[in-house]
Structures are given as structure tokens and as C-alpha cells.
XYZ file of C-alpha atoms in Angstrom:
707
model
C 25.948 3.918 -23.215
C 29.045 4.222 -21.026
C 29.265 5.074 -17.359
C 32.077 5.463 -14.853
C 33.248 2.502 -12.824
C 30.667 1.629 -10.173
C 31.387 2.011 -6.460
C 32.673 -1.071 -4.719
C 31.509 -1.485 -1.144
C 34.298 -2.496 1.176
C 34.076 -6.073 2.386
C 34.132 -6.335 6.170
C 33.129 -9.946 6.876
C 30.985 -10.527 9.949
C 29.979 -14.084 10.880
C 27.574 -15.780 13.248
C 26.217 -19.291 13.696
C 22.453 -19.856 13.608
C 20.965 -23.354 13.933
C 24.401 -24.775 13.219
C 24.847 -22.793 10.016
C 27.557 -20.149 9.675
C 26.221 -16.947 8.118
C 28.771 -14.495 6.765
C 27.806 -10.955 5.845
C 30.440 -8.911 4.044
C 28.346 -5.752 4.135
C 26.721 -5.709 7.590
C 28.571 -2.436 8.240
C 26.116 -0.640 5.947
C 23.490 -0.917 8.662
C 23.594 2.161 10.899
C 23.720 1.100 14.531
C 21.813 4.266 15.406
C 19.108 3.658 12.781
C 16.371 4.829 15.181
C 18.121 8.203 15.404
C 18.415 8.323 11.609
C 14.632 7.819 11.367
C 14.201 11.030 13.350
C 17.149 12.953 11.934
C 18.779 11.810 8.656
C 21.870 13.895 9.439
C 22.679 11.388 12.205
C 23.786 8.826 9.587
C 27.355 7.599 9.964
C 29.583 9.640 7.596
C 31.181 6.528 6.111
C 27.808 5.032 5.203
C 26.615 8.358 3.836
C 29.718 8.628 1.651
C 29.050 5.206 0.164
C 25.343 5.895 -0.506
C 26.190 9.232 -2.086
C 28.782 7.528 -4.318
C 26.087 5.107 -5.457
C 23.770 8.022 -6.165
C 26.473 9.760 -8.175
C 27.036 6.587 -10.203
C 23.298 6.265 -10.900
C 23.104 9.945 -11.814
C 25.952 9.465 -14.301
C 24.125 6.548 -15.874
C 20.922 8.541 -16.242
C 22.587 11.793 -17.365
C 22.429 10.937 -21.106
C 18.723 10.182 -20.600
C 17.977 13.642 -19.205
C 16.000 14.748 -22.247
C 13.923 11.565 -22.180
C 13.242 11.985 -18.466
C 12.130 15.583 -18.986
C 9.823 14.448 -21.774
C 8.377 11.706 -19.582
C 7.750 14.091 -16.687
C 6.139 16.616 -19.047
C 3.882 13.910 -20.499
C 2.862 12.548 -17.100
C 2.279 15.989 -15.663
C 0.288 16.934 -18.754
C -2.153 14.131 -17.948
C -2.772 15.450 -14.419
C -5.571 17.914 -13.814
C -3.542 20.152 -11.566
C -6.470 21.811 -9.771
C -8.370 18.554 -9.319
C -10.678 17.987 -6.341
C -12.403 15.039 -4.726
C -16.194 14.897 -4.625
C -17.468 16.655 -1.473
C -18.690 14.233 1.201
C -21.617 15.621 3.224
C -21.588 15.447 7.012
C -24.522 17.358 8.457
C -24.153 21.073 7.845
C -20.873 20.747 5.914
C -19.319 18.735 3.107
C -15.600 17.950 3.213
C -13.186 17.347 0.343
C -9.601 17.812 -0.738
C -8.134 19.432 -3.807
C -4.897 20.749 -5.265
C -4.159 24.200 -6.547
C -2.578 24.696 -9.962
C 1.116 23.856 -9.574
C 0.696 22.757 -5.963
C 2.550 19.719 -4.667
C 0.433 19.063 -1.576
C -3.283 18.688 -0.960
C -5.618 21.304 0.468
C -8.244 20.197 2.972
C -11.494 22.023 2.272
C -15.110 22.234 3.330
C -18.209 24.178 2.439
C -21.602 24.660 3.982
C -23.783 21.985 2.409
C -25.032 22.101 -0.244
C -24.305 25.534 -1.705
C -21.798 27.258 0.568
C -18.520 28.897 -0.405
C -15.251 26.996 -0.139
C -13.245 27.241 3.072
C -9.634 26.016 2.999
C -9.137 24.529 6.444
C -5.629 23.164 5.850
C -3.112 24.223 3.217
C -0.661 21.377 2.593
C 1.596 23.541 0.424
C 1.906 26.073 3.226
C 2.614 23.382 5.819
C 5.292 21.837 3.565
C 7.094 25.095 2.800
C 10.831 24.911 3.531
C 10.809 21.185 4.342
C 12.852 18.642 2.380
C 10.108 16.088 2.972
C 6.477 16.506 3.918
C 3.631 14.042 3.785
C 0.197 15.153 4.886
C -1.370 12.203 6.639
C -4.928 11.775 7.882
C -7.013 14.805 8.754
C -10.257 14.505 10.694
C -12.831 17.098 11.682
C -14.568 16.827 15.026
C -18.213 15.733 14.992
C -19.294 19.265 15.915
C -17.226 20.739 13.031
C -15.353 23.082 15.385
C -11.865 21.611 15.131
C -9.574 19.769 12.768
C -6.919 17.270 13.796
C -4.247 16.546 11.216
C -1.060 14.481 11.041
C 2.119 15.124 9.073
C 5.306 13.139 8.528
C 8.277 15.464 8.034
C 11.075 12.884 7.658
C 9.608 10.002 5.656
C 10.007 7.770 8.717
C 6.254 7.519 9.431
C 6.659 9.339 12.735
C 3.705 11.703 12.469
C 3.209 14.979 14.318
C -0.430 15.672 15.211
C -1.748 19.212 15.488
C -5.218 20.503 16.263
C -6.743 23.543 14.583
C -9.580 25.762 15.747
C -11.687 26.112 12.600
C -13.312 29.338 13.745
C -9.993 31.203 14.111
C -7.696 29.107 11.913
C -5.163 28.983 14.767
C -3.489 25.783 15.916
C -3.822 24.815 19.560
C -0.568 24.547 21.526
C -1.236 20.805 21.900
C 1.366 19.065 19.689
C 1.596 15.267 19.708
C 4.787 13.667 18.382
C 5.899 10.232 17.171
C 2.409 9.003 16.380
C 1.190 6.720 13.604
C -1.169 9.402 12.302
C -4.330 7.491 13.297
C -6.925 9.960 14.616
C -10.260 9.453 16.366
C -12.482 12.100 17.949
C -14.845 11.612 20.847
C -18.433 12.507 19.950
C -18.359 15.763 21.913
C -15.043 16.910 20.396
C -13.337 17.384 23.771
C -10.788 14.598 23.340
C -8.813 12.793 20.680
C -7.526 9.227 20.542
C -4.224 8.471 18.809
C -1.458 5.847 18.667
C 2.145 6.378 19.650
C 5.054 4.357 18.315
C 7.227 2.709 20.941
C 11.037 2.708 21.122
C 11.148 -0.017 18.455
C 8.962 2.034 16.103
C 5.996 -0.291 16.673
C 2.444 1.128 16.893
C 1.476 -0.315 20.253
C -0.088 2.272 22.591
C -3.410 4.122 22.333
C -3.669 7.422 24.204
C -6.497 9.843 24.869
C -5.630 13.518 24.603
C -7.950 16.023 26.247
C -7.846 19.303 24.361
C -6.012 22.068 26.168
C -3.821 19.746 28.241
C -0.167 18.734 27.985
C 0.227 15.709 25.658
C 2.958 14.422 27.972
C 0.207 13.731 30.520
C -2.141 11.939 28.095
C -3.910 8.885 29.479
C -2.835 5.485 28.181
C -6.054 3.660 27.310
C -4.648 0.537 25.639
C -1.220 -1.093 25.325
C -0.613 -4.118 23.114
C 1.587 -6.641 24.931
C 2.372 -8.858 21.932
C 5.339 -7.546 19.934
C 3.980 -9.352 16.902
C 0.780 -7.277 16.888
C 0.279 -3.767 15.550
C -2.514 -1.444 16.670
C -4.751 0.793 14.548
C -7.754 3.067 15.105
C -10.961 3.427 13.107
C -14.638 4.223 13.573
C -17.899 2.423 12.861
C -20.177 3.918 10.207
C -22.716 4.590 12.983
C -20.028 6.770 14.658
C -21.046 5.321 18.008
C -17.832 3.357 18.512
C -14.160 3.740 17.941
C -12.327 0.530 17.112
C -8.955 -0.360 18.594
C -7.843 -3.093 16.204
C -4.851 -5.283 17.052
C -3.372 -7.955 14.865
C -0.773 -9.502 12.630
C -1.217 -10.980 9.164
C -3.396 -13.886 10.317
C -4.985 -12.980 13.663
C -6.948 -9.981 14.896
C -8.681 -8.648 17.981
C -10.912 -5.590 18.350
C -11.787 -3.427 21.351
C -14.695 -0.972 21.363
C -14.400 2.630 22.529
C -17.722 4.294 23.284
C -17.216 7.664 21.594
C -20.173 9.114 23.482
C -18.229 8.716 26.719
C -15.007 10.803 26.712
C -13.593 8.699 29.562
C -14.459 5.310 28.040
C -12.169 2.353 28.452
C -11.738 -0.170 25.630
C -14.121 -3.144 25.746
C -13.089 -6.443 24.168
C -15.288 -7.837 21.388
C -13.809 -11.345 21.129
C -10.512 -12.636 22.449
C -7.824 -13.348 19.880
C -7.566 -16.860 18.519
C -4.620 -17.769 16.306
C -5.662 -17.705 12.669
C -9.020 -15.987 13.274
C -9.532 -12.514 11.818
C -12.515 -10.242 12.260
C -13.575 -6.665 11.516
C -16.411 -4.851 13.257
C -19.339 -2.723 12.146
C -22.306 -1.593 14.243
C -26.058 -1.107 13.988
C -27.925 0.406 16.947
C -31.234 -1.336 16.201
C -30.791 -4.312 13.883
C -33.873 -6.479 14.427
C -34.595 -4.287 17.430
C -31.263 -4.969 19.128
C -28.022 -3.020 19.433
C -25.857 -5.241 17.247
C -22.329 -5.699 16.004
C -21.918 -6.919 12.425
C -18.606 -8.704 11.898
C -16.649 -9.844 8.864
C -14.696 -12.951 9.850
C -13.008 -16.154 8.752
C -13.975 -17.956 11.976
C -14.826 -21.618 11.746
C -14.335 -22.927 8.232
C -15.007 -19.569 6.497
C -11.729 -19.423 4.589
C -13.072 -16.738 2.237
C -14.914 -14.943 5.055
C -18.515 -14.571 6.106
C -20.550 -11.920 7.902
C -22.016 -12.594 11.339
C -23.968 -10.654 13.958
C -23.657 -10.515 17.737
C -25.356 -8.487 20.492
C -23.245 -5.454 21.344
C -23.772 -6.248 25.020
C -22.398 -9.805 24.614
C -20.243 -9.949 21.473
C -18.044 -12.951 22.249
C -17.767 -15.710 19.636
C -20.324 -17.958 21.301
C -22.996 -15.443 20.255
C -21.975 -15.010 16.608
C -24.752 -15.865 14.142
C -24.380 -16.040 10.354
C -25.874 -13.171 8.364
C -24.025 -13.823 5.084
C -22.765 -17.420 5.155
C -19.419 -18.471 3.772
C -19.260 -19.388 0.080
C -15.969 -20.964 -1.065
C -14.318 -18.976 -3.849
C -16.259 -15.802 -3.069
C -14.018 -13.675 -0.902
C -15.691 -10.890 1.072
C -13.249 -7.990 1.273
C -15.089 -5.359 3.311
C -18.518 -4.375 4.575
C -20.263 -1.172 5.651
C -23.486 -1.054 7.636
C -26.029 1.744 7.154
C -29.397 2.324 8.821
C -31.348 0.279 6.290
C -28.741 -1.454 4.158
C -25.378 -3.159 4.153
C -22.926 -2.826 1.276
C -20.092 -5.277 0.887
C -17.205 -5.534 -1.539
C -16.317 -9.056 -2.600
C -14.265 -10.809 -5.253
C -15.015 -13.940 -7.228
C -13.186 -15.293 -10.251
C -10.550 -12.607 -9.788
C -12.998 -9.700 -10.281
C -14.528 -7.433 -7.626
C -18.221 -6.616 -7.242
C -20.507 -4.765 -4.852
C -23.441 -6.494 -3.167
C -26.187 -4.451 -1.468
C -28.370 -6.075 1.200
C -31.681 -4.753 2.474
C -31.371 -5.272 6.224
C -35.112 -5.539 6.766
C -35.921 -8.130 4.098
C -32.546 -9.769 3.620
C -32.842 -9.315 -0.154
C -29.561 -8.760 -1.994
C -28.594 -7.419 -5.393
C -25.269 -6.825 -7.165
C -23.909 -3.660 -8.730
C -22.694 -5.028 -12.062
C -19.915 -4.082 -14.526
C -19.012 -5.260 -18.002
C -15.263 -4.878 -18.641
C -12.923 -7.835 -18.729
C -10.710 -6.437 -15.955
C -11.386 -3.506 -13.652
C -10.940 -2.043 -10.172
C -13.707 -1.173 -7.729
C -13.832 0.612 -4.387
C -16.528 1.460 -1.819
C -16.598 4.927 -0.244
C -19.305 5.088 2.432
C -18.800 8.708 3.513
C -19.785 10.078 6.915
C -23.532 9.396 7.069
C -25.230 6.382 8.678
C -28.920 7.056 8.018
C -28.770 7.212 4.227
C -29.586 5.118 1.191
C -26.653 6.573 -0.766
C -23.305 4.869 -1.065
C -20.501 5.964 -3.340
C -18.140 3.785 -5.278
C -15.207 4.242 -7.631
C -14.776 2.330 -10.847
C -11.822 2.211 -13.234
C -10.064 -0.142 -15.597
C -6.657 -0.065 -17.192
C -8.231 1.816 -20.113
C -11.049 3.680 -18.325
C -10.145 6.674 -16.120
C -11.502 6.597 -12.578
C -15.176 7.375 -12.076
C -17.010 8.267 -8.863
C -20.622 7.119 -8.725
C -23.464 7.707 -6.315
C -25.668 4.658 -5.879
C -29.078 4.611 -4.202
C -29.270 1.288 -2.401
C -33.084 1.425 -2.267
C -34.028 2.584 -5.776
C -30.890 1.168 -7.467
C -30.428 4.439 -9.342
C -26.847 5.459 -10.010
C -25.445 8.853 -10.907
C -21.992 9.737 -12.177
C -20.529 12.363 -9.847
C -17.085 12.677 -11.373
C -14.985 11.312 -14.201
C -11.212 11.629 -13.994
C -10.067 14.252 -16.460
C -6.939 13.719 -18.546
C -6.097 17.254 -19.758
C -3.846 16.118 -22.585
C -6.589 13.872 -23.857
C -7.302 10.164 -23.538
C -9.562 7.974 -25.635
C -10.153 4.548 -24.030
C -11.008 3.198 -27.473
C -7.341 3.592 -28.464
C -6.295 0.965 -25.920
C -6.950 -2.664 -25.144
C -7.261 -4.199 -21.692
C -7.348 -7.962 -21.342
C -7.463 -10.622 -18.671
C -5.690 -13.889 -19.477
C -4.586 -16.931 -17.470
C -1.027 -18.248 -17.409
C -0.368 -21.899 -16.455
C 1.798 -22.349 -13.365
C 4.138 -25.354 -12.976
C 1.771 -27.086 -10.517
C -1.312 -26.723 -12.724
C -2.725 -23.529 -11.213
C -3.788 -20.679 -13.504
C -2.331 -17.263 -12.730
C -4.483 -14.254 -13.725
C -2.731 -11.578 -15.775
C -4.077 -8.095 -16.525
C -2.812 -6.552 -19.757
C -2.845 -3.085 -21.262
C -1.543 -2.090 -24.670
C -2.332 0.386 -27.384
C -4.317 -0.785 -30.398
C -1.965 -1.487 -33.250
C 0.860 -2.670 -30.986
C 2.418 -5.644 -32.799
C 1.778 -8.880 -30.925
C 4.471 -10.817 -32.758
C 7.005 -11.003 -29.948
C 8.708 -7.736 -30.818
C 6.958 -5.504 -28.284
C 8.748 -4.646 -25.028
C 6.793 -5.553 -21.911
C 6.839 -4.320 -18.321
C 5.676 -7.048 -15.945
C 4.614 -5.887 -12.476
C 4.192 -8.181 -9.479
C 3.679 -8.038 -5.724
C 2.330 -11.235 -4.166
C 2.274 -10.821 -0.388
C 0.059 -10.110 2.641
C -3.099 -10.980 0.706
C -2.881 -7.670 -1.148
C -4.417 -7.640 -4.604
C -3.005 -5.258 -7.209
C -6.072 -3.740 -8.899
C -6.448 -3.484 -12.659
C -6.955 0.259 -12.309
C -6.236 3.287 -14.453
C -2.867 5.028 -14.408
C -2.060 8.097 -16.441
C 1.669 7.563 -15.870
C 1.917 4.130 -17.478
C 0.497 5.523 -20.731
C 3.983 6.964 -21.354
C 5.253 3.405 -21.699
C 2.242 2.040 -23.536
C 2.280 4.876 -26.063
C 5.923 3.974 -26.792
C 4.924 0.465 -27.746
C 5.147 -1.310 -24.386
C 2.700 -3.938 -23.249
C 1.966 -3.374 -19.547
C 1.149 -6.487 -17.529
C 0.224 -7.222 -13.924
C 0.906 -10.772 -12.734
C -1.659 -11.604 -10.023
C 0.597 -14.183 -8.399
C -0.047 -16.245 -5.310
C 0.431 -14.314 -2.104
C -2.421 -11.968 -3.037
C -6.117 -12.803 -2.647
C -7.062 -12.483 -6.326
C -8.594 -15.963 -6.264
C -9.609 -16.055 -2.601
C -7.837 -16.650 0.687
C -6.442 -19.929 -0.611
C -4.512 -17.937 -3.218
C -2.890 -15.995 -0.373
C -2.196 -19.065 1.785
C -0.449 -20.755 -1.146
C 1.958 -17.826 -1.414
C 3.206 -17.542 2.177
C 5.301 -19.469 4.699
C 6.214 -22.914 3.319
C 4.520 -22.056 0.000
C 6.247 -18.717 -0.575
C 8.225 -19.913 -3.571
C 4.916 -20.221 -5.488
C 4.989 -16.429 -5.739
C 8.313 -16.581 -7.557
C 7.485 -19.504 -9.852
C 4.096 -17.952 -10.710
C 5.811 -14.751 -11.837
C 8.313 -16.669 -13.937
C 5.480 -18.729 -15.440
C 3.626 -15.536 -16.411
C 6.736 -14.127 -18.110
C 7.242 -17.358 -20.030
C 3.570 -17.532 -21.039
C 3.538 -13.950 -22.299
C 6.578 -14.738 -24.427
C 4.985 -17.943 -25.775
C 1.821 -16.032 -26.642
C 3.925 -13.491 -28.554
C 3.070 -10.501 -26.422
C 6.846 -10.104 -26.056
C 10.028 -12.145 -25.877
C 12.459 -12.704 -22.979
C 15.034 -10.092 -24.041
C 12.198 -7.524 -24.089
C 10.787 -8.077 -20.574
C 11.439 -5.638 -17.724
C 10.217 -6.884 -14.333
C 9.033 -4.384 -11.715
C 8.095 -4.707 -8.049
C 8.417 -2.840 -4.779
C 8.657 -3.569 -1.058
C 7.571 -7.228 -0.668
C 7.326 -7.178 -4.459
C 10.994 -6.200 -4.367
C 11.683 -9.522 -2.675
C 9.979 -11.094 -5.674
C 12.333 -9.145 -7.943
C 15.379 -10.336 -6.020
C 14.193 -13.943 -6.089
C 13.479 -14.054 -9.830
C 16.833 -12.378 -10.521
C 18.533 -15.316 -8.807
C 16.243 -18.007 -10.209
C 15.996 -16.941 -13.853
C 18.351 -14.053 -14.606
C 18.307 -14.812 -18.343
C 14.521 -14.462 -18.629
C 14.538 -10.694 -18.117
C 16.196 -7.800 -19.894
C 15.944 -5.686 -16.768
C 14.593 -5.598 -13.228
C 13.378 -2.590 -11.248
C 13.137 -3.092 -7.472
C 11.710 -0.196 -5.451
C 12.427 -0.223 -1.692
C 13.008 -3.983 -2.060
C 12.721 -6.350 0.904
C 15.718 -8.447 -0.125
C 17.699 -9.140 3.066
C 14.886 -11.366 4.294
C 16.758 -13.788 6.508
C 18.831 -11.187 8.362
C 15.764 -9.017 8.951
C 13.624 -11.915 10.209
C 16.470 -12.888 12.562
C 16.457 -9.406 14.117
C 13.510 -9.016 16.487
C 14.583 -5.465 17.412
C 13.444 -4.178 14.015
C 9.900 -2.778 14.100
C 8.400 -5.006 11.444
C 10.077 -8.294 12.286
C 7.764 -9.934 14.900
C 4.576 -9.010 12.982
C 6.135 -10.460 9.821
C 6.781 -13.937 11.211
C 3.252 -15.191 10.354
C 3.949 -14.214 6.737
C 7.480 -15.581 6.275
C 8.180 -17.712 9.343
C 10.260 -17.196 12.494
C 13.828 -18.318 11.762
C 14.891 -17.592 15.334
C 12.633 -20.222 16.872
C 12.002 -22.512 13.903
C 14.952 -24.264 12.173
C 12.706 -25.224 9.240
C 11.749 -21.583 8.704
C 15.439 -20.672 8.898
C 16.334 -23.210 6.210
C 13.433 -22.106 4.034
C 14.326 -18.402 4.225
C 17.995 -19.146 3.649
C 16.930 -20.948 0.491
C 15.279 -17.933 -1.150
C 16.364 -14.742 0.634
C 17.645 -12.693 -2.330
C 20.775 -11.319 -0.646
C 21.795 -14.787 0.553
C 21.326 -16.391 -2.865
C 23.255 -14.012 -5.095
C 25.680 -16.150 -7.110
C 28.020 -15.760 -10.058
C 25.579 -15.287 -12.928
C 24.857 -13.139 -15.952
C 22.405 -10.855 -14.186
C 20.211 -8.516 -16.229
C 20.259 -4.748 -15.795
C 19.037 -3.971 -12.271
C 17.826 -0.689 -10.785
C 17.167 -0.575 -7.029
C 15.606 2.418 -5.274
C 15.737 3.029 -1.529
C 14.670 5.595 1.062
C 17.071 6.576 3.839
C 14.373 6.984 6.505
C 12.290 3.999 5.418
C 11.113 2.144 8.561
C 9.555 -0.707 6.567
C 12.378 -1.755 4.275
C 15.515 -0.270 5.751
C 17.908 1.384 3.311
C 20.704 -1.107 4.013
C 18.739 -4.005 2.466
C 18.968 -2.772 -1.161
C 22.458 -1.395 -0.432
C 23.724 -4.825 0.642
C 21.923 -6.511 -2.263
C 23.499 -4.244 -4.865
C 26.934 -4.677 -3.307
C 26.617 -8.470 -3.534
C 25.254 -8.351 -7.074
C 28.159 -6.211 -8.244
C 30.673 -8.562 -6.698
C 29.066 -11.658 -8.253
C 27.688 -10.591 -11.647
C 29.466 -12.052 -14.661
C 27.697 -9.724 -17.105
C 28.395 -6.070 -17.828
C 24.757 -5.037 -17.462
C 24.359 -1.984 -15.202
C 23.495 -2.550 -11.549
C 22.270 0.700 -10.019
C 21.295 1.892 -6.552
C 19.636 5.223 -5.891
C 18.791 6.210 -2.322
C 16.470 9.125 -1.655
C 18.320 10.806 1.213
C 15.249 12.844 2.199
C 12.461 10.259 2.061
C 11.248 6.880 3.243
C 9.149 3.997 1.969
C 6.865 6.024 -0.287
C 9.586 7.986 -2.055
C 9.241 11.684 -2.774
C 6.184 13.204 -1.131
C 5.159 15.943 -3.552
C 2.877 14.797 -6.357
C 5.146 16.290 -9.046
C 8.405 15.339 -7.312
C 7.199 11.743 -7.384
C 6.980 11.969 -11.176
C 10.759 12.441 -11.309
C 11.190 9.028 -9.680
C 8.645 7.408 -11.998
C 10.485 8.934 -14.965
C 13.720 7.326 -13.753
C 12.049 3.912 -13.670
C 10.513 4.365 -17.115
C 13.755 5.724 -18.603
C 15.598 2.697 -17.231
C 13.010 0.367 -18.785
C 13.144 2.138 -22.149
C 16.942 2.201 -22.177
C 17.154 -1.456 -21.189
C 15.073 -2.679 -24.128
C 16.406 -0.121 -26.608
C 13.097 1.701 -27.024
C 14.408 5.225 -26.523
C 13.268 6.716 -29.806
C 9.836 8.345 -29.559
C 8.607 6.390 -32.587
C 5.206 7.407 -33.934
C 2.443 5.663 -32.045
C 0.771 3.006 -34.140
C -2.612 4.058 -35.429
C -5.544 2.234 -33.824
C -6.835 -0.681 -35.855
């Protein structure tokens, strides 16, 4: 397939000396000096930069033009597997139950409620209507007041994660004149519904200030109730299951601190639970009468609880000296989350790479698991709005099993299926295979790998394989169901997820061994998985397409430099590839909070040397790079657009191969790409078309019959 000559970014060398090392950046000019203005108004982008990005888009469009029919087929297939008028299961809250759904053909969600249990539907927020006429629209959190009279909702209209909050009177359907701008979208009502807590981003785009807005007043006069002084900490808002307290949570990737807001007191000031201690994390739940005492129930890694434990403390005196073990630490069993109800506690934990739910009777202390049989699966807890209940809901899915929503009675242990994900075009899990295997890493560790392929797919090395990886922040990529990836699997692909170090798949240790001085384990783990899959004949090197996004995009950039010949192609979505330059710039919103993950190269020469050694942009070299497709978002505040732009420019200048190197920037979106559920399919189809083209699997060959 031929394409026009690619754009060549002009070289404008800019040098500086850091820790005695001269750093030269030929493409620093691609960074807009007024990037904060661009976050608010994309038209503020420098015309010269815009011209270059648009030339890159035109080049990518020319490459994909001959694949237009394939892309249309992919979109049609993926859309055909979506139940267009799907709805979530209603969640009861007193007199009402709340849920969301889509209308047939609708791009955005509708927020709905009905009188519980048998009332008629009431659409309280129409996302399609709110999005009308906007190039980008993302409906963020929406929260009803405890008295059900009002709805607060947040929307991002630029892709820059600067949310506008509006408040709706649910009796009249009219929005109040109170409009709050440049928020994070976090919302928290006082118990009486007269005031709303929210977080504003500061001038550096950092979520740092909590305000209280009294309904009917000017938001410009809102009271500041908490300001985070540490630039390395972000602030978030949540609520205990008891709904007695709001939680002002502050933290970075290794340390946290929580302040309580008494939601029964509209003028409450935040009250500290336990002062921050470097390396200590904790999350807070509440029970008003546990063992006869108003009690906080905390999930923490304090002491030697690397994989976390659960402790209690009196609400009146919650400092660490009063913490007492409720669920002691067990090495290798990582507790992920916990929810406290009137008579029970449900926690989600992971052991041996697989999640499970444990239910505890708070009166007796007896515990029991909620068990599952598949080799690899995903699990989630959904506690709902009610505190005094024995019901908890959970979701279950695997790479072959569509998502299911279950109701579980924590007292009787009875479970009921509330919803099974429908695939309108049809899906038989028996036609597919999901497996969990272990790949040996160079240092003797075993890396879990989740696999999906269709029965009858030849496992003789001839099958193409898409290998996905992330490996950062302790985030685990679940082995969940995806209707979209069936379009690859049905064309003969094996789909694999490499659960590399940097996630918490095998406990907190697995995360710690993939950060800071151990970050390169993430890269070598991914390479080891690719090699193992080839040895085991699931594929071969010239049939592997690697895929990752954001911090997983850094992984893509690193493996491109380390082992370019191992992969036929690499897809990097919003890739964090200019690592050193970004970590040297403390004016960027994510830089100070990221130092615990990557290191602070400003203050630490060793961290500087380490980042210089693997930062993808800084390690591009003359090499036969595989086909590379990078996607960016102009208003992305997390991975700024100039990172992939600089990376692609360097790759083009250095590559000794003729494989395509493509950059496509969404000029109307940010980190998450297109906001509409169907518009997003166009971007997925681009990725899949690139993968299919790269391995020469364009022909829609008949799917092999199941064995």
C-alpha cells in the first residue's frame, strides 16, 4: 500500500544542561506556550503547530483511505454488538431508583429515575440534548440530592477535564442559575440538599481546592473549605456508604490523607482522620454503631501490611494510635476495596492474580467468599445507595462471558441474576477460549497472561496476535468482556493481555517492582511475554502487534526502542513518551504527583539518569522500527499532545525501515478520545484496521468452525 511522503517536522534545536548533561530537543517548538489557553479553547493553538498537526492527520488519513471499506465493516460489526437502547439496573434509594440508559441511535447517556419499585420512567437529564451542537461533550458524574429534589451534574465540553457543574430542579426540570466552572466534576451533597461540595482546578490544572456552594448564591463567593498545600497531592471527593460523611481524600501514588465532612452539618469544616505519613495509604468507611461505637473502618497498608489490611478506629479519635486490626494483613492477598453496611462488610480482594469477593458478618466476624469457576475473569462490587441492607450487587465477566449483574444477599447467600449483557448480533461463549498462562521473565518471575481466541484458531505460530499492556500506578487490566475485540478474534487474531509489573495483579510487590528504580521490569516483562507467546506457537514475531495507551504508551515507546524487530506493529494511544522532559517540568499539572511513580529528575541525579536511560523520545535511535500508529488528543491534560508529536518526529528522522509511522491527533478531544459511544468506534476501527493491515490479515476469511 502506498502513501504520500510523510510530513517532516522542522528541526529547531533547543538545548539546556541538567545535572551536567546537555539535553537537546529538536522539536520543543511543538509545545504550545499557551497550552493552558488551548485546554480551554482549542482555537488558541499556534497556527504553525496546528498546520503541522493537520498535515500529520492528512498523512494518516491518506494511509487509511484504502482501508475505508474495512473500517466501515468494523464499525458496523462493533455497533451491531451494542444494544443501542441498553440500560443499567436501577439502584434503589428510598422512594426512587436511579439508572442510566441510551436511546436507540443516541451517543450520550440519559439519566433516569422511577418511583420504586413500579413507577414510570422520568428522564432527569438528556445527554444527547446537552451535547447537541458541541464538537465534544462528555457527561461526567451526576448526583441527586438526598431529598430527591435536585440533580447536580458535570460536563466536559472541551476534552480538557475542566467540568462545568449545573444544578437542576427535578420538580420543574429547570436549571438553577448557579453555574460552576473549571471543576474536576466531583460532586457531594449535604444531607439537607442546601449545599454542594466540589473541587476546582487551580491555575496549573491541579485539583487542589474544595469549595462549598450554597444553592441560590453566586459561585464566585463560594466558601473555600479545604486547600491542599502540597503540589504533589491531588484532591478528590467521595461519600461513606452510611452517607453520614463526605471524604476529602488527598494523595499521590504512595501516600494518602483523608478529612471528614459531616454531611449533616451544612457548615462543617473538614476534620483530619490521620496525618499523612510518606508511604502510608488509607481509605475510609464508616459505621455508626459497630460494637456499640461510632466507628471508622479503614483499608490501609500501615505498618508491614504491604498487601493491605482493614482496621477500625473510634470516629471521635481516629488517629493511627487507635487503629485496631479487623482483617489482618495476609501476604499475597491484596485487599482492593471495602464497603461497610449495617450488618455486613463486603471487600474485593485479589490472590493468585484473580479477584474474589469476601463477605463478613460484622456481629459474628464470620466470613465467606463469593466463588467463581473460570480460569480468568473480572469482578466488581457495586454497593448502591443503601446502608441498612443485606443486598450487595456485583458484576462478573470474562473474556468470553458477557458482563452479568448479580444481586447477592449477604445473610442468606442467595444470588439472583439481574442482567446479562445482550449482544444483538449474537454471541456464543462456547465458540471462544479464554486462558490464563504464565510467561517466564528474565529474572525468574512469572508474568500472568490472559488470552482470548476463537475455537479452531490454528496455534501453530501462524495466527496474528494483539498484545496489550499497561503496567503502571498499580492498575490491573481486568480479563473482562469486550464486544469490540471480537472483530479481531473472529478474523483469526489471538488477543492477549500481559499483566506486567507495575500493576497489582500479584499484590503490591508486583506494583513496587514496576516503578521507580525497577521501572524497566515493566518493559522486559512485556518483551518476555511476546517471546513466550511466540515460543508456545500462539503466534510468531512478525505477527505480533503491541498495543498500549497513556502510561501503557510509554511501554510501547520503550519496547519499540528495546526490541523493534520483535513486533510487526505498535499502537500507542495518547502515549506518555516524553517522560524526562515532562518530569523536569513542574509547571505541568501531573508532574509533581508523578514523581513518586517515576522519580524526581529535578532534585535527584539518579532519577534523572534513570529516566534518561528509558524515556522513549530520548532513546530513539537509527533502527528498523516496525509500523507505528500514535494517537493524541489536542486538549489532553494528562498526556499533552506534543509528546506523541515529538516522538513521531524523532522516529521518522531516525527509522531505517520503510514501515509507516503515523500520528493522528483528535483536534476536538482529550485523553479519552471521542466522547460519543459510536464516534469512539471510529477510533477503535482505525486501530484494528492498522493491526489487520500490518499483519496482512485484511481479507475477511471465513471464521474457523469451532472444534
